[in-house]
Amino acid sequence: MATPPPQHGAGPYHPYTPQQGGPYAPYTAAQQPAGPYGHPSLPQAAYGCRLCGGLPAAPATVRGHQGMLVLMRFLRQEGPFCRDCGLATYRRMSADTLWQGWWGPLSFFITPVTLLMNLGARAAFLRLAPPTGGFRPALEAGRPLLRRPLALAFLVVIALIALTPPTLVLIGLTAGEEKPPALITGQCVRNEGDWHDQKLLTTDCGSVNAEYRATRPADAPGGTCAPHDFLASLEYSADGKSLTCLTPLR
């Protein structure tokens, strides 16, 4: 008697059917996060310092300026920079700008703006930790900007130029004109000005330069100047109120 064919799902061995959600799912390529313009982003090391490759690095831009009377040049170094390479670049370009950037009508105003813009990059570099993992040693930061000879010398010159006009005005206001010495009866003088703007200088009476002798004041009780005498200005009197007679010697 013939054995009937096995029925679907009967018997100890079930037919093979693919398992869904089993431990071995079909292979699919790992998806990388998208970077700029739809391309996969590069490993983090690719964003290290552009000069040494060290991390961490800041995406800052350092600027410089050169004035050449009529022409001018705008300089820039774009990051990312690590702390040491960034500070070295900032100090070098800012020091060069301090003595190369002023030589032109427009450059005189562009230079301070450039130096102020670099302060933002400097602050970003100072917030970074020391660089590590670079493909070459980082740059030496060198002396701070205000301790570099060329930059310091030029800053001193600029400060002196800026302070000279107000200093001269202050000296002129405080010094004033020196009051001439009061004439004493019997002194001999000569006049190097005119009689509207006298300039009486005391002279030895025996000198050929002596022109007048100071006599008693014109307002002295009972006294007047001789007919041919001159009058000294009030500024030559002791109290600023009395007139002095000047008698010609020849």
Coordinates of N, CA and C in Angstrom, one line a residue:
M1 N 0.8 -1.2 0.0 CA 0.0 0.0 0.0 C 0.9 1.2 0.0
A2 N 0.6 2.2 -0.9 CA 1.5 3.4 -1.1 C 1.3 4.3 0.0
T3 N 2.4 5.0 0.4 CA 2.4 6.0 1.5 C 2.0 7.3 0.9
P4 N 1.0 8.0 1.5 CA 0.6 9.3 0.9 C 1.7 10.4 1.1
P5 N 1.8 11.4 0.2 CA 2.8 12.4 0.3 C 2.6 13.3 1.6
P6 N 3.6 13.7 2.2 CA 3.5 14.6 3.4 C 2.7 15.8 3.1
Q7 N 1.9 16.2 4.1 CA 1.1 17.5 3.9 C 2.0 18.7 4.4
H8 N 1.6 19.8 3.8 CA 2.4 21.1 4.2 C 2.2 21.4 5.7
G9 N 3.4 21.5 6.3 CA 3.3 21.7 7.8 C 3.3 20.5 8.6
A10 N 3.2 19.3 8.0 CA 3.1 18.1 8.8 C 4.5 17.5 8.9
G11 N 4.7 16.6 9.8 CA 5.9 15.9 10.0 C 6.9 16.6 10.9
P12 N 7.9 16.0 11.3 CA 8.9 16.6 12.3 C 9.7 17.7 11.7
Y13 N 9.9 17.7 10.4 CA 10.8 18.7 9.8 C 9.9 19.7 8.9
H14 N 9.9 20.9 9.4 CA 9.1 21.9 8.7 C 10.0 22.5 7.5
P15 N 9.4 22.8 6.5 CA 10.2 23.4 5.4 C 10.9 24.8 5.8
Y16 N 12.0 25.1 5.2 CA 12.8 26.3 5.5 C 12.1 27.5 5.0
T17 N 11.9 28.4 5.9 CA 11.4 29.8 5.6 C 12.4 30.8 6.2
P18 N 12.7 31.9 5.5 CA 13.6 32.9 6.1 C 13.1 33.5 7.4
Q19 N 14.0 33.6 8.3 CA 13.7 34.2 9.6 C 13.7 35.7 9.5
Q20 N 12.7 36.3 10.0 CA 12.7 37.8 10.0 C 13.2 38.3 11.3
G21 N 14.1 39.3 11.3 CA 14.5 39.8 12.6 C 15.4 38.9 13.3
G22 N 16.1 38.0 12.7 CA 17.0 37.1 13.4 C 18.3 37.8 13.7
P23 N 19.2 37.0 14.3 CA 20.5 37.6 14.7 C 21.4 38.1 13.6
Y24 N 21.2 37.6 12.4 CA 22.0 37.9 11.3 C 21.2 38.6 10.2
A25 N 21.0 39.9 10.4 CA 20.3 40.7 9.4 C 21.1 40.9 8.2
P26 N 20.5 41.1 7.1 CA 21.2 41.4 5.8 C 22.2 42.6 6.1
Y27 N 23.4 42.6 5.4 CA 24.4 43.6 5.6 C 24.0 44.9 4.9
T28 N 24.1 45.9 5.5 CA 23.9 47.3 4.9 C 25.1 48.1 5.4
A29 N 25.6 49.0 4.5 CA 26.8 49.8 4.8 C 26.4 50.9 5.9
A30 N 27.3 51.1 6.8 CA 27.1 52.1 7.8 C 27.0 53.5 7.2
Q31 N 26.0 54.2 7.7 CA 25.8 55.5 7.2 C 26.6 56.5 8.0
Q32 N 27.5 57.4 7.3 CA 28.2 58.4 8.0 C 27.4 59.7 8.0
P33 N 27.6 60.5 9.0 CA 26.8 61.7 9.1 C 27.2 62.6 7.9
A34 N 26.3 63.3 7.4 CA 26.5 64.1 6.2 C 27.3 65.4 6.6
G35 N 28.2 65.8 5.8 CA 29.0 67.0 6.1 C 28.5 68.1 5.1
P36 N 29.4 69.1 4.9 CA 29.0 70.2 4.1 C 28.7 69.7 2.6
Y37 N 27.8 70.3 2.0 CA 27.5 70.0 0.6 C 27.1 68.6 0.3
G38 N 26.6 67.8 1.4 CA 26.1 66.5 1.2 C 27.1 65.4 1.3
H39 N 28.4 65.8 1.3 CA 29.5 64.7 1.4 C 29.6 64.3 2.8
P40 N 30.1 63.0 3.0 CA 30.3 62.5 4.4 C 31.3 63.3 5.1
S41 N 31.1 63.6 6.3 CA 32.0 64.4 7.1 C 33.3 63.7 7.3
L42 N 34.4 64.4 7.3 CA 35.8 63.8 7.5 C 36.0 63.5 9.0
P43 N 37.0 62.7 9.3 CA 37.3 62.4 10.7 C 37.7 63.7 11.4
Q44 N 37.6 63.8 12.7 CA 37.8 65.0 13.5 C 39.3 65.5 13.3
A45 N 40.2 64.5 13.1 CA 41.6 64.9 12.9 C 41.8 65.9 11.7
A46 N 40.9 65.8 10.7 CA 41.1 66.6 9.6 C 40.8 68.1 9.9
Y47 N 40.2 68.4 11.0 CA 39.9 69.8 11.4 C 40.9 70.3 12.4
G48 N 42.1 69.7 12.5 CA 43.1 70.2 13.4 C 43.7 71.4 12.9
C49 N 44.8 71.9 13.6 CA 45.5 73.1 13.2 C 46.0 73.0 11.8
R50 N 45.9 74.0 11.0 CA 46.3 74.0 9.6 C 47.9 74.0 9.5
L51 N 48.5 74.4 10.5 CA 50.0 74.5 10.5 C 50.7 73.3 11.1
C52 N 50.1 72.7 12.1 CA 50.7 71.5 12.8 C 49.8 70.3 12.9
G53 N 48.5 70.5 12.7 CA 47.6 69.4 12.8 C 47.2 69.1 14.2
G54 N 47.6 69.9 15.2 CA 47.2 69.6 16.6 C 45.8 69.9 16.9
L55 N 45.3 69.3 18.0 CA 44.0 69.6 18.5 C 44.1 70.0 20.0
P56 N 43.1 70.8 20.5 CA 42.0 71.4 19.8 C 42.5 72.6 18.9
A57 N 41.6 73.0 18.0 CA 41.9 74.1 17.1 C 40.6 75.0 17.0
A58 N 40.9 76.3 16.7 CA 39.8 77.3 16.6 C 39.7 77.8 15.2
P59 N 38.5 77.9 14.5 CA 38.4 78.4 13.2 C 38.4 79.9 13.1
A60 N 39.6 80.5 13.4 CA 39.7 82.0 13.5 C 40.5 82.5 12.3
T61 N 40.4 83.8 12.0 CA 41.1 84.4 10.9 C 42.0 85.6 11.5
V62 N 43.3 85.6 11.2 CA 44.2 86.7 11.6 C 44.4 87.6 10.4
R63 N 44.4 88.9 10.6 CA 44.5 89.9 9.5 C 45.7 90.8 9.7
G64 N 46.2 91.3 8.6 CA 47.3 92.2 8.6 C 47.1 93.3 7.6
H65 N 47.8 94.4 7.7 CA 47.6 95.5 6.7 C 49.0 96.2 6.5
Q66 N 49.2 96.6 5.2 CA 50.4 97.3 4.8 C 50.0 98.5 4.0
G67 N 50.4 99.7 4.5 CA 50.1 100.9 3.8 C 51.4 101.4 3.0
M68 N 51.2 101.7 1.7 CA 52.3 102.1 0.8 C 52.0 103.4 0.2
L69 N 51.7 104.5 1.0 CA 51.4 105.8 0.5 C 50.1 105.8 -0.4
V70 N 50.2 105.4 -1.6 CA 49.1 105.4 -2.5 C 48.4 104.0 -2.5
L71 N 49.2 103.0 -2.5 CA 48.6 101.6 -2.6 C 48.5 101.1 -1.1
M72 N 47.9 99.9 -1.0 CA 47.8 99.2 0.3 C 47.6 97.7 0.0
R73 N 47.9 96.9 1.0 CA 47.7 95.5 1.0 C 46.9 95.0 2.2
F74 N 45.9 94.1 1.9 CA 45.2 93.5 3.0 C 45.6 92.1 3.1
L75 N 46.1 91.7 4.2 CA 46.6 90.3 4.5 C 45.7 89.5 5.4
R76 N 45.7 88.2 5.2 CA 44.9 87.4 6.1 C 45.4 86.0 6.1
Q77 N 45.3 85.3 7.3 CA 45.6 83.9 7.5 C 44.4 83.2 8.1
E78 N 43.8 82.3 7.4 CA 42.6 81.6 7.9 C 42.9 80.4 8.6
G79 N 42.2 80.1 9.7 CA 42.4 78.9 10.5 C 41.8 77.7 9.8
P80 N 41.6 76.6 10.6 CA 41.8 76.6 12.1 C 43.2 76.6 12.5
F81 N 43.4 77.2 13.8 CA 44.7 77.2 14.4 C 44.6 76.6 15.8
C82 N 45.7 76.0 16.2 CA 45.8 75.6 17.6 C 46.2 76.8 18.4
R83 N 46.3 76.6 19.7 CA 46.6 77.8 20.6 C 47.9 78.4 20.3
D84 N 49.0 77.5 20.2 CA 50.4 78.1 20.0 C 50.5 78.6 18.6
C85 N 50.1 77.9 17.5 CA 50.2 78.4 16.2 C 49.4 79.7 16.0
G86 N 48.2 79.7 16.6 CA 47.4 80.9 16.5 C 48.0 82.1 17.1
L87 N 48.5 82.0 18.3 CA 49.1 83.1 19.0 C 50.4 83.6 18.3
A88 N 51.2 82.6 17.7 CA 52.4 83.0 17.0 C 52.0 83.8 15.7
T89 N 50.9 83.4 15.0 CA 50.5 84.1 13.8 C 49.9 85.5 14.2
Y90 N 49.1 85.5 15.2 CA 48.5 86.8 15.7 C 49.6 87.8 16.0
R91 N 50.6 87.4 16.8 CA 51.6 88.3 17.2 C 52.5 88.8 16.1
R92 N 52.8 87.9 15.2 CA 53.7 88.2 14.0 C 52.9 89.2 13.1
M93 N 51.7 88.9 12.7 CA 51.0 89.8 11.8 C 50.6 91.1 12.4
S94 N 50.3 91.1 13.7 CA 49.9 92.4 14.4 C 51.1 93.2 14.6
A95 N 52.3 92.6 14.9 CA 53.5 93.4 15.1 C 53.9 94.1 13.7
D96 N 53.8 93.3 12.6 CA 54.1 93.9 11.3 C 53.2 95.0 11.0
T97 N 51.9 94.8 11.3 CA 50.9 95.9 11.0 C 51.2 97.1 11.8
L98 N 51.7 97.0 13.0 CA 52.0 98.2 13.8 C 53.0 99.1 13.2
W99 N 53.9 98.6 12.4 CA 54.9 99.5 11.9 C 54.8 99.6 10.3
Q100 N 54.0 98.8 9.7 CA 53.9 98.8 8.3 C 52.5 99.4 7.8
G101 N 51.6 99.5 8.7 CA 50.2 99.7 8.3 C 49.8 101.2 8.3
W102 N 50.6 102.1 8.7 CA 50.1 103.5 8.9 C 50.4 104.4 7.6
W103 N 51.2 103.9 6.7 CA 51.8 104.8 5.7 C 50.9 105.0 4.5
G104 N 49.8 105.7 4.7 CA 48.8 106.1 3.7 C 47.6 106.8 4.3
P105 N 47.0 107.6 3.5 CA 45.8 108.4 4.1 C 44.7 107.5 4.6
L106 N 44.3 106.4 3.8 CA 43.3 105.5 4.3 C 43.9 104.5 5.3
S107 N 45.1 104.1 5.1 CA 45.7 103.1 5.9 C 45.8 103.6 7.4
F108 N 45.9 104.9 7.5 CA 46.0 105.4 8.9 C 44.7 105.1 9.7
F109 N 43.6 104.9 9.0 CA 42.4 104.6 9.7 C 42.1 103.1 9.7
I110 N 42.6 102.4 8.6 CA 42.4 101.0 8.5 C 43.2 100.2 9.5
T111 N 44.4 100.6 9.8 CA 45.3 99.9 10.7 C 44.7 99.7 12.1
P112 N 44.2 100.7 12.8 CA 43.6 100.4 14.1 C 42.4 99.5 14.0
V113 N 41.6 99.5 12.9 CA 40.5 98.6 12.8 C 41.0 97.2 12.7
T114 N 42.1 97.0 11.9 CA 42.6 95.7 11.7 C 43.2 95.1 13.0
L115 N 43.8 95.9 13.8 CA 44.4 95.5 15.1 C 43.3 95.1 16.0
L116 N 42.2 95.9 16.0 CA 41.0 95.5 16.9 C 40.4 94.2 16.5
M117 N 40.3 94.0 15.2 CA 39.6 92.7 14.7 C 40.5 91.5 15.1
N118 N 41.8 91.7 15.2 CA 42.6 90.6 15.6 C 42.5 90.2 17.1
L119 N 41.9 91.1 17.9 CA 41.7 90.8 19.3 C 40.7 89.7 19.5
G120 N 39.7 89.6 18.6 CA 38.8 88.5 18.6 C 39.4 87.1 18.4
A121 N 40.3 87.1 17.4 CA 41.0 85.8 17.2 C 41.9 85.5 18.3
R122 N 42.6 86.5 18.9 CA 43.5 86.2 20.0 C 42.7 85.6 21.2
A123 N 41.5 86.2 21.5 CA 40.7 85.6 22.6 C 40.3 84.2 22.3
A124 N 40.0 83.8 21.1 CA 39.7 82.5 20.7 C 40.8 81.5 21.0
F125 N 42.0 81.9 20.7 CA 43.2 81.1 20.9 C 43.5 80.9 22.3
L126 N 43.3 82.0 23.1 CA 43.7 81.8 24.6 C 42.7 80.9 25.3
R127 N 41.5 80.6 24.7 CA 40.6 79.7 25.4 C 40.9 78.3 25.1
L128 N 41.8 78.0 24.2 CA 42.2 76.6 23.8 C 43.2 76.0 24.8
A129 N 43.1 74.7 24.9 CA 44.1 73.9 25.7 C 45.3 73.7 24.9
P130 N 46.5 73.3 25.5 CA 47.7 73.1 24.7 C 47.5 72.1 23.6
P131 N 48.0 72.2 22.4 CA 47.8 71.3 21.3 C 48.4 69.9 21.5
T132 N 47.8 68.9 21.0 CA 48.3 67.5 21.0 C 48.0 66.9 19.7
G133 N 48.8 65.8 19.4 CA 48.4 64.9 18.3 C 48.7 65.5 16.9
G134 N 49.6 66.5 16.8 CA 49.8 67.1 15.5 C 50.9 66.3 14.7
F135 N 51.0 66.5 13.4 CA 52.0 65.8 12.6 C 53.3 66.5 12.6
R136 N 53.4 67.7 13.3 CA 54.6 68.4 13.4 C 54.5 69.3 14.7
P137 N 55.6 69.8 15.3 CA 55.6 70.6 16.5 C 54.9 71.9 16.1
A138 N 54.1 72.4 17.1 CA 53.5 73.7 16.9 C 54.5 74.9 16.9
L139 N 54.1 76.0 16.4 CA 55.0 77.2 16.3 C 55.2 77.7 17.7
E140 N 56.4 78.3 17.9 CA 56.6 79.0 19.1 C 55.9 80.3 19.1
A141 N 55.1 80.6 20.2 CA 54.3 81.8 20.2 C 55.2 83.1 20.3
G142 N 56.4 83.0 20.9 CA 57.3 84.1 20.9 C 56.8 85.2 22.0
R143 N 57.5 86.3 21.9 CA 57.2 87.4 22.9 C 55.8 88.0 22.7
P144 N 55.1 88.4 23.7 CA 53.8 89.1 23.6 C 54.0 90.3 22.7
L145 N 52.9 90.8 22.1 CA 53.0 91.9 21.1 C 53.6 93.1 21.7
L146 N 53.2 93.5 22.9 CA 53.8 94.8 23.4 C 55.2 94.7 24.0
R147 N 55.8 93.5 23.9 CA 57.2 93.3 24.3 C 58.1 93.1 23.1
R148 N 57.6 93.3 21.9 CA 58.4 93.2 20.7 C 59.0 94.5 20.4
P149 N 60.3 94.6 20.1 CA 61.0 95.9 19.9 C 60.4 96.8 18.9
L150 N 60.2 96.3 17.7 CA 59.6 97.2 16.6 C 58.3 97.7 17.0
A151 N 57.4 96.8 17.5 CA 56.0 97.3 17.8 C 56.1 98.2 19.0
L152 N 56.9 98.0 20.0 CA 57.0 98.9 21.1 C 57.5 100.2 20.8
A153 N 58.6 100.3 19.9 CA 59.1 101.5 19.5 C 58.1 102.4 18.7
F154 N 57.4 101.7 17.8 CA 56.4 102.5 17.1 C 55.3 103.0 17.9
L155 N 54.9 102.2 18.9 CA 53.8 102.7 19.8 C 54.3 103.9 20.6
V156 N 55.5 103.9 21.0 CA 56.1 105.1 21.7 C 56.1 106.3 20.8
V157 N 56.5 106.1 19.6 CA 56.4 107.3 18.7 C 55.0 107.8 18.5
I158 N 54.1 106.9 18.3 CA 52.7 107.3 18.1 C 52.2 108.0 19.3
A159 N 52.5 107.5 20.5 CA 52.1 108.2 21.7 C 52.7 109.6 21.9
L160 N 53.9 109.7 21.5 CA 54.6 111.1 21.6 C 53.9 112.0 20.6
I161 N 53.6 111.6 19.4 CA 53.0 112.4 18.4 C 51.6 112.9 18.9
A162 N 50.9 111.9 19.5 CA 49.5 112.2 19.9 C 49.5 113.2 21.1
L163 N 50.6 113.1 22.0 CA 50.6 113.9 23.2 C 51.3 115.2 23.0
T164 N 52.0 115.4 21.9 CA 52.7 116.7 21.7 C 51.8 117.9 21.7
P165 N 50.8 118.0 20.8 CA 49.9 119.2 20.8 C 49.3 119.6 22.1
P166 N 48.6 118.6 22.8 CA 48.1 119.1 24.1 C 49.1 119.5 25.1
T167 N 50.3 118.9 25.0 CA 51.4 119.3 26.0 C 51.8 120.7 25.7
L168 N 52.0 121.0 24.4 CA 52.4 122.4 24.1 C 51.3 123.4 24.5
V169 N 50.1 123.1 24.3 CA 49.0 124.0 24.7 C 49.0 124.2 26.2
L170 N 49.2 123.1 27.0 CA 49.2 123.2 28.4 C 50.4 124.0 28.9
I171 N 51.6 123.9 28.3 CA 52.7 124.7 28.7 C 52.5 126.1 28.4
G172 N 51.9 126.4 27.3 CA 51.6 127.8 26.9 C 50.6 128.4 27.9
L173 N 49.6 127.7 28.4 CA 48.6 128.2 29.3 C 49.2 128.4 30.7
T174 N 50.0 127.5 31.1 CA 50.6 127.6 32.5 C 51.8 128.6 32.6
A175 N 52.5 128.7 31.5 CA 53.7 129.5 31.6 C 53.4 131.0 31.5
G176 N 52.6 131.4 30.5 CA 52.3 132.8 30.4 C 53.5 133.6 30.0
E177 N 53.3 134.9 30.1 CA 54.5 135.8 29.8 C 55.1 136.2 31.1
E178 N 56.4 136.2 31.2 CA 57.1 136.6 32.4 C 57.0 138.1 32.6
K179 N 56.7 138.5 33.8 CA 56.5 139.9 34.1 C 57.9 140.5 34.2
P180 N 58.2 141.7 33.5 CA 59.5 142.3 33.6 C 59.8 142.8 35.0
P181 N 61.1 142.9 35.3 CA 61.4 143.4 36.7 C 61.0 144.9 36.8
A182 N 60.7 145.3 38.0 CA 60.3 146.7 38.3 C 61.5 147.6 38.3
L183 N 61.3 148.8 37.7 CA 62.5 149.7 37.6 C 62.7 150.4 39.0
I184 N 63.9 150.6 39.3 CA 64.3 151.3 40.5 C 64.9 152.7 40.1
T185 N 64.6 153.7 40.9 CA 65.1 155.1 40.6 C 66.7 155.0 40.5
G186 N 67.2 155.6 39.4 CA 68.6 155.6 39.2 C 69.1 154.6 38.3
Q187 N 68.3 153.5 38.0 CA 68.8 152.5 37.0 C 68.8 153.1 35.6
C188 N 69.7 152.5 34.8 CA 69.7 152.9 33.3 C 69.2 151.8 32.5
V189 N 68.5 152.1 31.5 CA 67.8 151.1 30.6 C 68.0 151.5 29.2
R190 N 67.7 150.6 28.3 CA 67.6 150.9 26.9 C 66.3 150.2 26.4
N191 N 65.7 150.8 25.4 CA 64.4 150.3 24.9 C 64.6 149.7 23.5
E192 N 64.3 148.3 23.5 CA 64.5 147.6 22.2 C 63.2 147.5 21.5
G193 N 62.1 148.1 22.0 CA 60.8 148.1 21.3 C 60.5 149.5 20.9
D194 N 59.2 149.7 20.6 CA 58.7 151.1 20.3 C 58.0 151.5 21.6
W195 N 57.5 152.8 21.6 CA 56.9 153.3 22.8 C 55.5 152.9 23.0
H196 N 54.9 152.2 22.1 CA 53.6 151.6 22.3 C 53.8 150.2 22.8
D197 N 54.9 149.6 22.5 CA 55.2 148.2 23.0 C 56.6 148.2 23.5
Q198 N 56.8 148.7 24.7 CA 58.1 148.9 25.3 C 58.8 147.5 25.6
K199 N 60.1 147.5 25.4 CA 60.9 146.4 25.9 C 62.1 147.0 26.5
L200 N 62.0 147.3 27.8 CA 63.1 148.0 28.6 C 64.0 147.0 29.2
L201 N 65.3 147.1 28.9 CA 66.3 146.2 29.5 C 67.3 147.0 30.3
T202 N 67.5 146.5 31.5 CA 68.5 147.2 32.4 C 69.9 147.2 31.9
T203 N 70.6 148.3 31.9 CA 71.9 148.4 31.3 C 72.8 149.2 32.3
D204 N 74.1 148.9 32.2 CA 75.0 149.7 33.1 C 75.1 151.1 32.6
C205 N 75.0 152.0 33.5 CA 74.9 153.4 33.2 C 76.2 153.9 32.4
G206 N 77.3 153.3 32.6 CA 78.5 153.7 31.9 C 78.6 153.1 30.5
S207 N 77.7 152.2 30.1 CA 77.7 151.5 28.8 C 77.2 152.5 27.7
V208 N 77.7 152.3 26.5 CA 77.3 153.1 25.4 C 75.8 152.7 25.0
N209 N 75.4 151.6 25.5 CA 74.0 151.2 25.2 C 72.9 151.8 26.0
A210 N 73.4 152.4 27.1 CA 72.4 153.0 28.0 C 71.8 154.2 27.4
E211 N 70.4 154.3 27.4 CA 69.7 155.4 26.7 C 68.9 156.3 27.7
Y212 N 68.4 155.7 28.8 CA 67.6 156.5 29.7 C 67.9 156.1 31.2
R213 N 67.6 157.1 32.0 CA 67.8 156.8 33.5 C 66.4 156.9 34.1
A214 N 66.1 156.0 35.0 CA 64.8 156.0 35.7 C 64.9 157.0 36.8
T215 N 63.9 157.9 36.8 CA 63.9 159.0 37.8 C 62.6 158.8 38.6
R216 N 62.3 159.8 39.5 CA 61.2 159.6 40.4 C 59.9 159.4 39.7
P217 N 59.0 158.6 40.2 CA 57.7 158.4 39.6 C 56.9 159.7 39.3
A218 N 56.2 159.7 38.2 CA 55.4 160.9 37.8 C 54.3 161.2 38.8
D219 N 53.8 160.2 39.5 CA 52.7 160.5 40.5 C 53.2 160.7 41.9
A220 N 54.6 160.8 42.0 CA 55.1 161.1 43.4 C 54.6 162.5 43.9
P221 N 54.4 162.6 45.2 CA 53.9 163.9 45.7 C 54.8 165.0 45.4
G222 N 54.4 166.0 44.7 CA 55.2 167.2 44.4 C 56.1 167.0 43.3
G223 N 56.1 165.9 42.6 CA 57.1 165.7 41.5 C 56.4 165.4 40.2
T224 N 57.0 165.9 39.1 CA 56.6 165.6 37.8 C 57.8 165.3 36.9
C225 N 57.5 164.7 35.8 CA 58.6 164.4 34.9 C 59.1 165.7 34.1
A226 N 60.3 165.7 33.7 CA 60.9 166.8 33.0 C 60.2 166.9 31.6
P227 N 60.3 168.0 31.0 CA 59.6 168.2 29.7 C 60.0 167.2 28.6
H228 N 61.2 166.7 28.6 CA 61.7 165.8 27.5 C 61.7 164.4 28.0
D229 N 61.2 164.1 29.2 CA 61.3 162.7 29.7 C 60.2 161.9 29.0
F230 N 60.4 160.6 29.1 CA 59.4 159.6 28.6 C 58.9 158.9 29.8
L231 N 57.8 158.2 29.6 CA 57.1 157.4 30.7 C 57.2 155.9 30.4
A232 N 57.7 155.2 31.5 CA 57.7 153.8 31.3 C 56.3 153.2 31.5
S233 N 56.0 152.0 30.9 CA 54.7 151.4 31.1 C 54.5 151.0 32.5
L234 N 53.2 150.8 32.9 CA 52.9 150.4 34.2 C 53.4 149.1 34.6
E235 N 53.7 148.2 33.7 CA 54.2 146.9 34.0 C 55.6 146.9 34.6
Y236 N 56.3 148.1 34.4 CA 57.6 148.2 34.9 C 57.6 148.8 36.3
S237 N 56.5 149.1 36.9 CA 56.4 149.6 38.3 C 56.2 148.5 39.2
A238 N 56.6 148.7 40.5 CA 56.5 147.7 41.5 C 55.1 147.3 41.8
D239 N 54.2 148.2 41.8 CA 52.8 147.9 42.2 C 51.9 147.8 41.0
G240 N 52.4 148.1 39.8 CA 51.6 148.0 38.6 C 50.7 149.2 38.4
K241 N 50.9 150.3 39.2 CA 50.0 151.5 39.2 C 50.8 152.7 39.0
S242 N 52.1 152.7 39.4 CA 52.9 154.0 39.4 C 53.6 154.1 38.1
L243 N 53.8 155.3 37.6 CA 54.6 155.6 36.4 C 56.0 156.0 36.8
T244 N 56.9 155.7 35.9 CA 58.3 156.0 36.2 C 58.8 156.9 35.0
C245 N 59.5 157.9 35.4 CA 60.1 158.8 34.4 C 61.4 158.2 33.8
L246 N 61.6 158.4 32.5 CA 62.8 157.9 31.8 C 63.4 159.1 31.2
T247 N 64.6 159.5 31.8 CA 65.3 160.8 31.3 C 66.3 160.4 30.3
P248 N 66.3 160.9 29.1 CA 67.3 160.6 28.1 C 68.7 160.9 28.6
L249 N 69.7 160.1 28.3 CA 71.1 160.3 28.7 C 71.9 161.1 27.7
R250 N 71.3 161.3 26.5 CA 72.0 162.0 25.4 C 71.0 162.6 24.5

